[in-house]
CSV table of C-alpha atoms in Angstrom, one decimal:
chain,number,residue,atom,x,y,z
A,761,UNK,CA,-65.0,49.3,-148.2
A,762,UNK,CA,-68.4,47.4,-149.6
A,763,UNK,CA,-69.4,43.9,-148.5
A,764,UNK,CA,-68.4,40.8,-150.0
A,765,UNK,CA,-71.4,39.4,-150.8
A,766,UNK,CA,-70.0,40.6,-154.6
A,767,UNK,CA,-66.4,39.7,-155.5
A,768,UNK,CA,-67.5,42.7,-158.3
A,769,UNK,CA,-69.3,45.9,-159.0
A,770,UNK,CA,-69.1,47.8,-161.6
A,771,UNK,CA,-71.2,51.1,-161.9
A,772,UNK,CA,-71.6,53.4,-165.1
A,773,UNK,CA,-68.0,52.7,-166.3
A,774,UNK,CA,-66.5,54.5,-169.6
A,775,UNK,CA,-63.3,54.3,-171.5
A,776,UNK,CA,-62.6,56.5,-174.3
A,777,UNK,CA,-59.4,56.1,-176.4
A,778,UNK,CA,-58.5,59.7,-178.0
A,779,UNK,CA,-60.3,63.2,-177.7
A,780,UNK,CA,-63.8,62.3,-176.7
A,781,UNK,CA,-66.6,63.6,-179.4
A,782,UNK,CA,-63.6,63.7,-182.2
A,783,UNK,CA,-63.5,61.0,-185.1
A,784,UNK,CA,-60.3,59.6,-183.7
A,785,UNK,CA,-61.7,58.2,-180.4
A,786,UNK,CA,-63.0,55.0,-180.1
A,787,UNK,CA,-65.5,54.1,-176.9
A,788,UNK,CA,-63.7,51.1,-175.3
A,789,UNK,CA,-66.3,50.4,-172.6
A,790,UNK,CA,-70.0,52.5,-172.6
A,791,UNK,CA,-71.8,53.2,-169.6
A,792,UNK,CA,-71.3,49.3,-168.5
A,793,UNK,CA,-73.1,48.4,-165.2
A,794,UNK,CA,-73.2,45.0,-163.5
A,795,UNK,CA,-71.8,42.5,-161.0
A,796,UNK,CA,-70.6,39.3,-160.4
A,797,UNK,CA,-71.1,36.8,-157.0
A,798,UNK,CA,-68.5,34.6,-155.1
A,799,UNK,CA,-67.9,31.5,-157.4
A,800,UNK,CA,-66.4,30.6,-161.1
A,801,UNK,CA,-67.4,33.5,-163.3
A,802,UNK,CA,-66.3,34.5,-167.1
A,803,UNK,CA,-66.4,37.6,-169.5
A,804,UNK,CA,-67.2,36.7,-172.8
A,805,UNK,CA,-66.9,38.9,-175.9
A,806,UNK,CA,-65.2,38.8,-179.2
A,807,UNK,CA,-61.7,40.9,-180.1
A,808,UNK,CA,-62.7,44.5,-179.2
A,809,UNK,CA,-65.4,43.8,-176.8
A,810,UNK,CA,-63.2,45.6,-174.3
A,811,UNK,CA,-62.7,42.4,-172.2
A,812,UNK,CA,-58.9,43.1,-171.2
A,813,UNK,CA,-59.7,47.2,-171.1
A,814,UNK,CA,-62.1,46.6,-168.6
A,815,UNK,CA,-59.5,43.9,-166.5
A,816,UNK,CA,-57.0,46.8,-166.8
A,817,UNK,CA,-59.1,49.2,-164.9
A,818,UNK,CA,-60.0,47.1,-162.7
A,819,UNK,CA,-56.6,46.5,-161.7
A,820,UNK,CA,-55.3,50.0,-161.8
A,821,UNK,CA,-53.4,49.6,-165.1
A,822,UNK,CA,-56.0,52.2,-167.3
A,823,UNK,CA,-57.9,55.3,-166.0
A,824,UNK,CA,-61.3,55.1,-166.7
A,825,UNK,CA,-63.1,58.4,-167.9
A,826,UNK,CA,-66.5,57.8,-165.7
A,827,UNK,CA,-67.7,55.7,-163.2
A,828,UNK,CA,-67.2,53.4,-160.4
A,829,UNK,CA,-65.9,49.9,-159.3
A,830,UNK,CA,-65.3,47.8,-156.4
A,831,UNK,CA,-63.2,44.6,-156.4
A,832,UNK,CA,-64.0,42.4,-153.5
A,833,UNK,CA,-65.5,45.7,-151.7
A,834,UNK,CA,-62.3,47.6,-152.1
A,835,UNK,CA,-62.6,51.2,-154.3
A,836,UNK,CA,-60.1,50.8,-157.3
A,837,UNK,CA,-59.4,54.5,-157.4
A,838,UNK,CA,-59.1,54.9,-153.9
A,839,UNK,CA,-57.7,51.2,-153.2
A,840,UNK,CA,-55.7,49.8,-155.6
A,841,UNK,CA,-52.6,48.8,-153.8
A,842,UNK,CA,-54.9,47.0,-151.4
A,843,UNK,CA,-56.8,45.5,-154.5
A,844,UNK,CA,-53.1,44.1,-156.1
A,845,UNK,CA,-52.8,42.2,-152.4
A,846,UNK,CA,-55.4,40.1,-152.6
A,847,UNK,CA,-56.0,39.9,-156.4
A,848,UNK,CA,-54.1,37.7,-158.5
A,849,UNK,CA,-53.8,38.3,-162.2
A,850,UNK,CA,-52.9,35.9,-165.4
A,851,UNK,CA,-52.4,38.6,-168.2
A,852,UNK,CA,-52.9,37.7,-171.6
A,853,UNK,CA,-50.0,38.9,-173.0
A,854,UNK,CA,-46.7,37.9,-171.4
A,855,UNK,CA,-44.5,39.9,-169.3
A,856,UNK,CA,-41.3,38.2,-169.3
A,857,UNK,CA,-38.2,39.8,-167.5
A,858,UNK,CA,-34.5,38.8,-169.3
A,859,UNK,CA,-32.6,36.9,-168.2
A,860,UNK,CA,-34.4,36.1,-164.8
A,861,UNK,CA,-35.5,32.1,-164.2
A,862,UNK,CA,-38.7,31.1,-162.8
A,863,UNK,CA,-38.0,31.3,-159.3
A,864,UNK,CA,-36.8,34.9,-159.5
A,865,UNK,CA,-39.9,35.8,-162.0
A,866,UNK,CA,-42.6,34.5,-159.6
A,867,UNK,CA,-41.4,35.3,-156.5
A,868,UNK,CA,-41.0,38.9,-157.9
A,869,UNK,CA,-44.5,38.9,-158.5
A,870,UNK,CA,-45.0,37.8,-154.9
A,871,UNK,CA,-43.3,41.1,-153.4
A,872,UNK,CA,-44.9,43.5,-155.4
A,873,UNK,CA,-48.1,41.9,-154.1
A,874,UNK,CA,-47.0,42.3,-150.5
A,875,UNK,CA,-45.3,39.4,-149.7
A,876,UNK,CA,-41.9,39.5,-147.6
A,877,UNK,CA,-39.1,38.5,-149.0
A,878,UNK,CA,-38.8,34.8,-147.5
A,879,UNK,CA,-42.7,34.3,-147.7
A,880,UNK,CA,-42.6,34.9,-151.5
A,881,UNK,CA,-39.6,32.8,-152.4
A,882,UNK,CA,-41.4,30.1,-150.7
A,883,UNK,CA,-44.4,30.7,-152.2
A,884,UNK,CA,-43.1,30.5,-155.3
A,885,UNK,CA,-41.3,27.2,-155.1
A,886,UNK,CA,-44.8,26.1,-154.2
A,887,UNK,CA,-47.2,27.9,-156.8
A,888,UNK,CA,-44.3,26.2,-159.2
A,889,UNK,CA,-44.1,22.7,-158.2
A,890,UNK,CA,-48.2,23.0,-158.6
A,891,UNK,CA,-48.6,24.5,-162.2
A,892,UNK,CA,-46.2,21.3,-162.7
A,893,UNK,CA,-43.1,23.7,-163.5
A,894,UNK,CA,-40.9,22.2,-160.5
A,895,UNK,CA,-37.9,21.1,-162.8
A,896,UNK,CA,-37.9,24.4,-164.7
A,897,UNK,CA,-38.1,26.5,-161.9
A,898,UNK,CA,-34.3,27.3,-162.0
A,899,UNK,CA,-34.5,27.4,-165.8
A,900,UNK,CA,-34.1,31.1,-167.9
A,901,UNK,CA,-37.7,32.0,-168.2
A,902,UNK,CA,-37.0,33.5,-171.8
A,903,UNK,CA,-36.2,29.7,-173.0
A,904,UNK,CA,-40.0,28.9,-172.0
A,905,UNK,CA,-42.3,27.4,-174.2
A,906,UNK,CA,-45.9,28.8,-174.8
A,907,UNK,CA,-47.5,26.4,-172.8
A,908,UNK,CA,-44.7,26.5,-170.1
A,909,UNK,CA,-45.0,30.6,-169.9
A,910,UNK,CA,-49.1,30.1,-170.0
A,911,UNK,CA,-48.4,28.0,-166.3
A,912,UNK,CA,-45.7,30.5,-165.0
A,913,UNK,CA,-48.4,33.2,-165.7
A,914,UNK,CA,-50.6,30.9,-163.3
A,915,UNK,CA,-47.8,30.5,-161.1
A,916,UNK,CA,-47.5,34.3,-160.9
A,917,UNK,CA,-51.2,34.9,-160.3
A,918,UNK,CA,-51.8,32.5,-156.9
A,919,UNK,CA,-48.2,32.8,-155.8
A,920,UNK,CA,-49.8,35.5,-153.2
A,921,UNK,CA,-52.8,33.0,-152.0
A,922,UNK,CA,-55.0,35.4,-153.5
A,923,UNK,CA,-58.9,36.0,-152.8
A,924,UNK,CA,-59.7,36.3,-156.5
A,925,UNK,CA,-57.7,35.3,-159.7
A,926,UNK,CA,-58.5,37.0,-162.8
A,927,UNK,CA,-57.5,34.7,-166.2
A,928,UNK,CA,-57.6,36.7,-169.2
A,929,UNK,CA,-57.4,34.3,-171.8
A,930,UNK,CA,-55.8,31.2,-170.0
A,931,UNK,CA,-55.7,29.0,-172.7
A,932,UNK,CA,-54.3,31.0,-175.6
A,933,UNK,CA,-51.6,29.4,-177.6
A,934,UNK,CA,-51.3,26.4,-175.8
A,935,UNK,CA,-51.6,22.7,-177.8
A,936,UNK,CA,-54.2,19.9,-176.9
A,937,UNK,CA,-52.4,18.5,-174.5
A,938,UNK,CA,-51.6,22.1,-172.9
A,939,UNK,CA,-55.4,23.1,-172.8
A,940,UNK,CA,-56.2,19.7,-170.8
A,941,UNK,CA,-54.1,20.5,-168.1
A,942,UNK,CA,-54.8,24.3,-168.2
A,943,UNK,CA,-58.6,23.6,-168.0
A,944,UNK,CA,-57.8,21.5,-165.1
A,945,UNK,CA,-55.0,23.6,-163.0
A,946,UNK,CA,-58.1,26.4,-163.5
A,947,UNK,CA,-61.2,24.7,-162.4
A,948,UNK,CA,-58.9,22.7,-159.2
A,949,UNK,CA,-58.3,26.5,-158.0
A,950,UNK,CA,-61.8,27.1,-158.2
A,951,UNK,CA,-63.6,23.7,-157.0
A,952,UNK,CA,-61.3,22.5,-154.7
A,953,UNK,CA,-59.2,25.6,-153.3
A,954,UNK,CA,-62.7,27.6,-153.5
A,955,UNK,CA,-60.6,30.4,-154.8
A,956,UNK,CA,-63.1,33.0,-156.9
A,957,UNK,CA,-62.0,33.5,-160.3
A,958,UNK,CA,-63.2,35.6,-163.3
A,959,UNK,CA,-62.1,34.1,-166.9
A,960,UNK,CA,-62.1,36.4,-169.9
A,961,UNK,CA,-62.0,34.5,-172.3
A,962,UNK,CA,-63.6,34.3,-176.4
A,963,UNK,CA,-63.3,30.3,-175.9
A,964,UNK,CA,-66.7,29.2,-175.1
A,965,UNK,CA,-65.9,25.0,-174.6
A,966,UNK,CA,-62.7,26.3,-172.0
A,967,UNK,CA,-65.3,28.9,-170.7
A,968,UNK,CA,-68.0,25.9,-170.1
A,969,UNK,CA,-65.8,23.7,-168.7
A,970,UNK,CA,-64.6,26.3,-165.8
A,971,UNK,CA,-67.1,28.6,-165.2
A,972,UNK,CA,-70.8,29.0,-163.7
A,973,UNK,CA,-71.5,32.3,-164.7
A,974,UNK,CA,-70.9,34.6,-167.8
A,975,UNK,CA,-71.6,37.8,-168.5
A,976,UNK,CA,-71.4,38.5,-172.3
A,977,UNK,CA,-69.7,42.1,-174.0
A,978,UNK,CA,-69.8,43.8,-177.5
A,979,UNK,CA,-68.9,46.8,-178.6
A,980,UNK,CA,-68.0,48.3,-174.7
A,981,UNK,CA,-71.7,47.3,-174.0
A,982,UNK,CA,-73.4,44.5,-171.4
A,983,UNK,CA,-75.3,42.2,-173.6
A,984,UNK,CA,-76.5,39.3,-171.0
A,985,UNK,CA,-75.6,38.1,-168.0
A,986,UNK,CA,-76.4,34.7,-165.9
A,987,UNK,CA,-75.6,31.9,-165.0
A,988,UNK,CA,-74.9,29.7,-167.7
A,989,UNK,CA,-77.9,27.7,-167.3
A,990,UNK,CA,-79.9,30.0,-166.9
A,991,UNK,CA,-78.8,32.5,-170.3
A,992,UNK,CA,-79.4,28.5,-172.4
A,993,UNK,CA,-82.6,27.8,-170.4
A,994,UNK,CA,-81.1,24.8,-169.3
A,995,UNK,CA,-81.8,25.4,-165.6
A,996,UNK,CA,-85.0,23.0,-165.7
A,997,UNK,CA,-84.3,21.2,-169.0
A,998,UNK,CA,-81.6,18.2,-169.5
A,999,UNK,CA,-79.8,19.6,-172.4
A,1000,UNK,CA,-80.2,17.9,-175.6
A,1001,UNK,CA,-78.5,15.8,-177.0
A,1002,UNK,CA,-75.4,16.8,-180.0
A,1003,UNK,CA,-72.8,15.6,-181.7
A,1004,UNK,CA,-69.3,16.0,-181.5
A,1005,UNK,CA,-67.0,15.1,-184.8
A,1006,UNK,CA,-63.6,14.6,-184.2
A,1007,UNK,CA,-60.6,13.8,-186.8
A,1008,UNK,CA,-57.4,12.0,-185.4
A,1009,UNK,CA,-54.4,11.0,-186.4
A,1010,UNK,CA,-53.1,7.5,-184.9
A,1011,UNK,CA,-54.7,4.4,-184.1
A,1012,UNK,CA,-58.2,4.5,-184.6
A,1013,UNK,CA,-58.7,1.6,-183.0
A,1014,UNK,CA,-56.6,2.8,-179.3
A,1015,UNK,CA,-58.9,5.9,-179.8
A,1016,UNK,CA,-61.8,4.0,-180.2
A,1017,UNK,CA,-61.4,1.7,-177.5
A,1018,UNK,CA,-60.1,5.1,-175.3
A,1019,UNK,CA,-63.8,6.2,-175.7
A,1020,UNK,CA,-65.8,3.0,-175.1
A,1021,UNK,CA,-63.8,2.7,-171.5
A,1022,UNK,CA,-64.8,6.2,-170.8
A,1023,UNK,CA,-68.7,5.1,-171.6
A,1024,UNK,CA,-68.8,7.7,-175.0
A,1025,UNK,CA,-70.6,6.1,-177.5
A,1026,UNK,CA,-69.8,6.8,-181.1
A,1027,UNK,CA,-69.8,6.1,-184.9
A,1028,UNK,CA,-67.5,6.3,-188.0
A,1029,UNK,CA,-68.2,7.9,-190.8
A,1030,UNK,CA,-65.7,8.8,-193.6
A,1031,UNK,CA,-63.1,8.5,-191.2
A,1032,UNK,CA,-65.0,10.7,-189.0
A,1033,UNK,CA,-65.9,10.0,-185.6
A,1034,UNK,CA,-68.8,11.4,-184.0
A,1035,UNK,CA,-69.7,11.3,-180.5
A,1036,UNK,CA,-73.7,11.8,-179.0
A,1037,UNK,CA,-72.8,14.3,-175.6
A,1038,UNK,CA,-74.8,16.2,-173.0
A,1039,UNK,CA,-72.4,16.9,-170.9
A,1040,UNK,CA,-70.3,20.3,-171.2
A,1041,UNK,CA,-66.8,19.4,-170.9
A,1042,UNK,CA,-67.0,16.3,-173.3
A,1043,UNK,CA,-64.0,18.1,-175.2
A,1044,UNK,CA,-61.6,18.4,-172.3
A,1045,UNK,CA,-62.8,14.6,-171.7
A,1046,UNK,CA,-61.8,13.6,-175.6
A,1047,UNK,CA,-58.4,15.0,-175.5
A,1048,UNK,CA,-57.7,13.6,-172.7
A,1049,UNK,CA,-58.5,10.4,-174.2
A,1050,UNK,CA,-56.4,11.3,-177.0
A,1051,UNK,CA,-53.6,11.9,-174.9
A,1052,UNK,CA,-53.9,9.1,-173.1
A,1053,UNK,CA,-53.9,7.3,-176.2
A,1054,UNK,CA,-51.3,8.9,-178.0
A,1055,UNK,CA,-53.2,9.9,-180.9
A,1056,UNK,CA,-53.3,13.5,-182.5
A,1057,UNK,CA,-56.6,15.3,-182.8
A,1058,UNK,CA,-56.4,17.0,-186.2
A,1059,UNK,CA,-60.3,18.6,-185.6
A,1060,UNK,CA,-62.7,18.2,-182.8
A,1061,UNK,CA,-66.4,20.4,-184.3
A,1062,UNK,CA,-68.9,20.3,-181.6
A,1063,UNK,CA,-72.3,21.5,-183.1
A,1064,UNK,CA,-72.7,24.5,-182.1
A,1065,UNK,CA,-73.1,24.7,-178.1
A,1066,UNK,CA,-76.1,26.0,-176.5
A,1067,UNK,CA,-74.1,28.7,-175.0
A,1068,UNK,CA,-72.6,29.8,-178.1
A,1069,UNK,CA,-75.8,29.7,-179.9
A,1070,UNK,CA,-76.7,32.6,-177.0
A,1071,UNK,CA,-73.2,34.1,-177.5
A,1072,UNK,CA,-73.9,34.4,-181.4
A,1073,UNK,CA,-77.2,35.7,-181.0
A,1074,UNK,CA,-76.4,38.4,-178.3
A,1075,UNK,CA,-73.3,40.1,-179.9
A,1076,UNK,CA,-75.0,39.5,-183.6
A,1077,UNK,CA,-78.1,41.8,-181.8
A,1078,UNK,CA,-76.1,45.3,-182.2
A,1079,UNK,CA,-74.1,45.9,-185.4
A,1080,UNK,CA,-71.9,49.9,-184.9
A,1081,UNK,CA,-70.9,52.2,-187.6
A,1082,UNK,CA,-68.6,53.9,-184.8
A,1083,UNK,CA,-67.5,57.2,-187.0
A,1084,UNK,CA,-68.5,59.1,-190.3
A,1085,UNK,CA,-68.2,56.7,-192.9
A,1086,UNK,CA,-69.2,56.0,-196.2
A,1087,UNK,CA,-72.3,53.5,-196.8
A,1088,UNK,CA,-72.6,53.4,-200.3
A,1089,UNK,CA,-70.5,54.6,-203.0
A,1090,UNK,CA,-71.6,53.7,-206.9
A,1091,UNK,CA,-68.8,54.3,-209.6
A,1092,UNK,CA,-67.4,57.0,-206.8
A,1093,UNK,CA,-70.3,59.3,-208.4
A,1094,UNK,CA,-72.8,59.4,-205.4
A,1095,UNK,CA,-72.2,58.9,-202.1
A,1096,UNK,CA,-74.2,58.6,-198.9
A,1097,UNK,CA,-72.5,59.2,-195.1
A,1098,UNK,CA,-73.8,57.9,-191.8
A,1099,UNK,CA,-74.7,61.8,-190.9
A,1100,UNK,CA,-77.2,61.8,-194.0
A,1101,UNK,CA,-78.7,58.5,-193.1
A,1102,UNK,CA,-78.7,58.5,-189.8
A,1103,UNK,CA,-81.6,61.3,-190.9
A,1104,UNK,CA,-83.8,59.3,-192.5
A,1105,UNK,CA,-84.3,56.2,-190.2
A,1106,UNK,CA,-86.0,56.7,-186.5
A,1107,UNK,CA,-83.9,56.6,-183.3
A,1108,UNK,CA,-85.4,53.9,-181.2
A,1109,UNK,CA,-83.9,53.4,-177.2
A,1110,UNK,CA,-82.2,50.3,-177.4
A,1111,UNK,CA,-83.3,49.8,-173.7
A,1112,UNK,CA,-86.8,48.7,-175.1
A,1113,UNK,CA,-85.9,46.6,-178.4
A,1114,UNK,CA,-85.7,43.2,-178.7
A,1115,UNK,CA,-84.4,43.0,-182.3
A,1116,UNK,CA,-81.0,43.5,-184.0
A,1117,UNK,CA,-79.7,47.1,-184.2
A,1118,UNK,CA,-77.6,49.3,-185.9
A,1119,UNK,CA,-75.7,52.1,-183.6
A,1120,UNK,CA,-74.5,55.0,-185.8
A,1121,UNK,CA,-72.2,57.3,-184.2
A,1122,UNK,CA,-74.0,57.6,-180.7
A,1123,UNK,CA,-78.1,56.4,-181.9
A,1124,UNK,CA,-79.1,53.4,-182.3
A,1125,UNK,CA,-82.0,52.5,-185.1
A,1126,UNK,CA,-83.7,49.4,-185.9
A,1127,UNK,CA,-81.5,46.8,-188.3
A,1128,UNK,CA,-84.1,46.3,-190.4
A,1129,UNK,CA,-85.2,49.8,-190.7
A,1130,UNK,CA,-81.6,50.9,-191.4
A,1131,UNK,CA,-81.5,47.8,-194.2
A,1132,UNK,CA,-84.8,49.2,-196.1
A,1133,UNK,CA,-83.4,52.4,-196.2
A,1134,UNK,CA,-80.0,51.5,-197.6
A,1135,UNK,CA,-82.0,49.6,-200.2
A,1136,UNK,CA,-84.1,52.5,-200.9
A,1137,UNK,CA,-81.2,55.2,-201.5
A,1138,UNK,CA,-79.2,52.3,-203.5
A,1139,UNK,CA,-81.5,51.8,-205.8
A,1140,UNK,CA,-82.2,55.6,-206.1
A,1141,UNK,CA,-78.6,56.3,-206.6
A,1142,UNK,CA,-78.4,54.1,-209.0
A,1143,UNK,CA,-81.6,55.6,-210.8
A,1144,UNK,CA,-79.6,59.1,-210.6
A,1145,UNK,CA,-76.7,57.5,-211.8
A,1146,UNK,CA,-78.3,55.6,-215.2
A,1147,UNK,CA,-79.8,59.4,-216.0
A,1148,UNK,CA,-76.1,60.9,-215.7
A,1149,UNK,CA,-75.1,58.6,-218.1
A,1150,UNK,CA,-78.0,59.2,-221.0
């Protein structure tokens, strides 16, 4: 067992999907080292960044082909039951079992994370009545709503007074009004219970508003990590000052008078209203307004955050051709694969670039370098072609 001066540690792990080296098998997670501290951290990454692949191992739930881990200095090869004890887990997806009502479906969840018998079923009236699910805890959980099954999955994952709670994707599905509260049930278990808790999550605003600490994935790879701050160089810098627009439907006027009480400043324009913010979580703070008084938000567009301008930047830096494909194909008479271009642009160690890059297959080469030469052999196939044709 390691120390706990990480809650994580993860060394030179790899997932493959299908036959590794065949044309089938796609690299989930490659060669990914890093770890995260005590506190309110995230995982960041767009669909396929191999977020909830990497969760899954973690837990026990996938094998992976190479490398290490320890969750809160326990081995997860060698230590997984012990891992499920003191972990708690809020899958994405739900796992609903017919038939059964809250009650049953938490405290459930509290035995197979070690709990007696009595302890869990008293747990979970508790983890219940918190998530705010006390009325429906007798109710069929298969008659839920999405936001109601978004807090039983909460429910499930402190019901055994875990050390750590992993979130992957907290917020999905769940209306305005649902976010609020989810945004706040998270960072209360964090702040105030001083529970550690890793979000995975593709929803930068939730992300900012819970979390201290990011690390960012694409394509199975570590892009950056840091605290928040420091990846938007904020740490000795007031942030600067944006925008927010926001549409509503409702009384203007309620809305408007909603903000002023809250000390946001604002204008109209076209029916718009925009909102000057530093702060973060100025979102969760506008529907909550809304809420409050009763109006719909039909759009809330923040200019971009600083942290998504890094997020952007970081997963836009390595573009992947993962498997022999076709680049360019003119009037299906000339074509050119990834194994024949792949030839004609240097490798460069990705280690060392600061640029955007292109990984083919298992190389990677310099974007631009890869977009001179597929300009080059363009316009000579079409040269080739316009001869074929006189």
């Amino acid at each position: 067992m390691g120390n706990h001066k990480e809650i994580l540690f993860v060394d030179r792990i790899t997932k493959i999907f299908g036959k590794a080296g065949s044309a089938q098998s796609v690299v989930a997670l490659d060669n990914i080292s890093f770890s995260l501290t005590p506190g309110a951290n995230s995982i960041l990454g767009p669909n396929g960044a191999g977020k909830s692949t990497l969760l899954k191992i973690l837990l026990g739930y996938l094998t992976a082909n190479n490398g290490s881990a320890q969750v809160l200095g326990y081995d997860i090869f060698k230590e997984g039951k012990k891992i499920r004890e003191i972990v708690g887990y809020m899958p994405e997806h739900h796992t609903l079992i017919p038939g059964v009502n809250a009650i049953k479906q938490v405290s459930l969840l509290g035995r197979i994370s070690g709990l007696p018998k009595a302890e869990a079923m008293q747990r979970a009236h508790e983890t219940l009545q918190y998530v705010g699910l006390d009325e429906s805890r007798y109710r069929r959980v298969d008659e839920f709503s999405t936001g109601m099954l978004q807090r039983l999955k909460l429910a499930q994952s402190i019901v055994n007074d875990p050390e750590l709670v992993i979130l992957d994707e907290p917020t999905n599905g769940l209306d305005p009004k649902g976010r609020v509260d989810m945004i706040a049930l998270i960072r209360e278990i964090s702040q105030d219970h001083a529970i550690n808790i890793i979000v995975s999550s593709h929803l930068l605003p939730d992300v900012e508003a819970t979390c201290d600490y990011a690390t960012i994935l694409n394509l199975g790879k570590v892009v950056a990590q840091g605290g928040i701050l420091e990846l938007t160089g904020q740490e000795s810098k007031s942030q600067e000052q944006r925008l927010m627009n926001v549409r509503i439907k409702g009384s203007m006027n309620d809305f408007l008078v909603g903000l002023k009480d809250n000390g946001l400043s604002f204008q109209v324009v076209d029916k718009i209203i925009q909102i000057p913010f530093t702060e973060d979580d100025i979102s969760f703070k506008i529907l909550e307004i809304a809420y409050k008084t009763k109006v719909q938000i039909r759009s809330i567009s923040p200019r971009k955050t600083i942290l998504e301008d890094v997020f952007v930047h970081k997963i836009e830096d390595v573009h992947e051709i993962r498997e022999e494909s076709t680049i360019l194909d003119v009037r299906n008479e000339t074509t050119i694969t990834t194994s024949e271009l792949k030839n004609l642009i240097p490798f460069v160690n990705p280690e060392e670039e600061q640029g955007p890059l292109v990984k083919i297959e298992d190389k990677y080469v310099r974007k631009k370098d890869f977009d001179k030469a597929v300009m080059k052999l363009q316009k000579k196939i079409k040269k080739n072609h316009g001869e074929k044709e006189k």
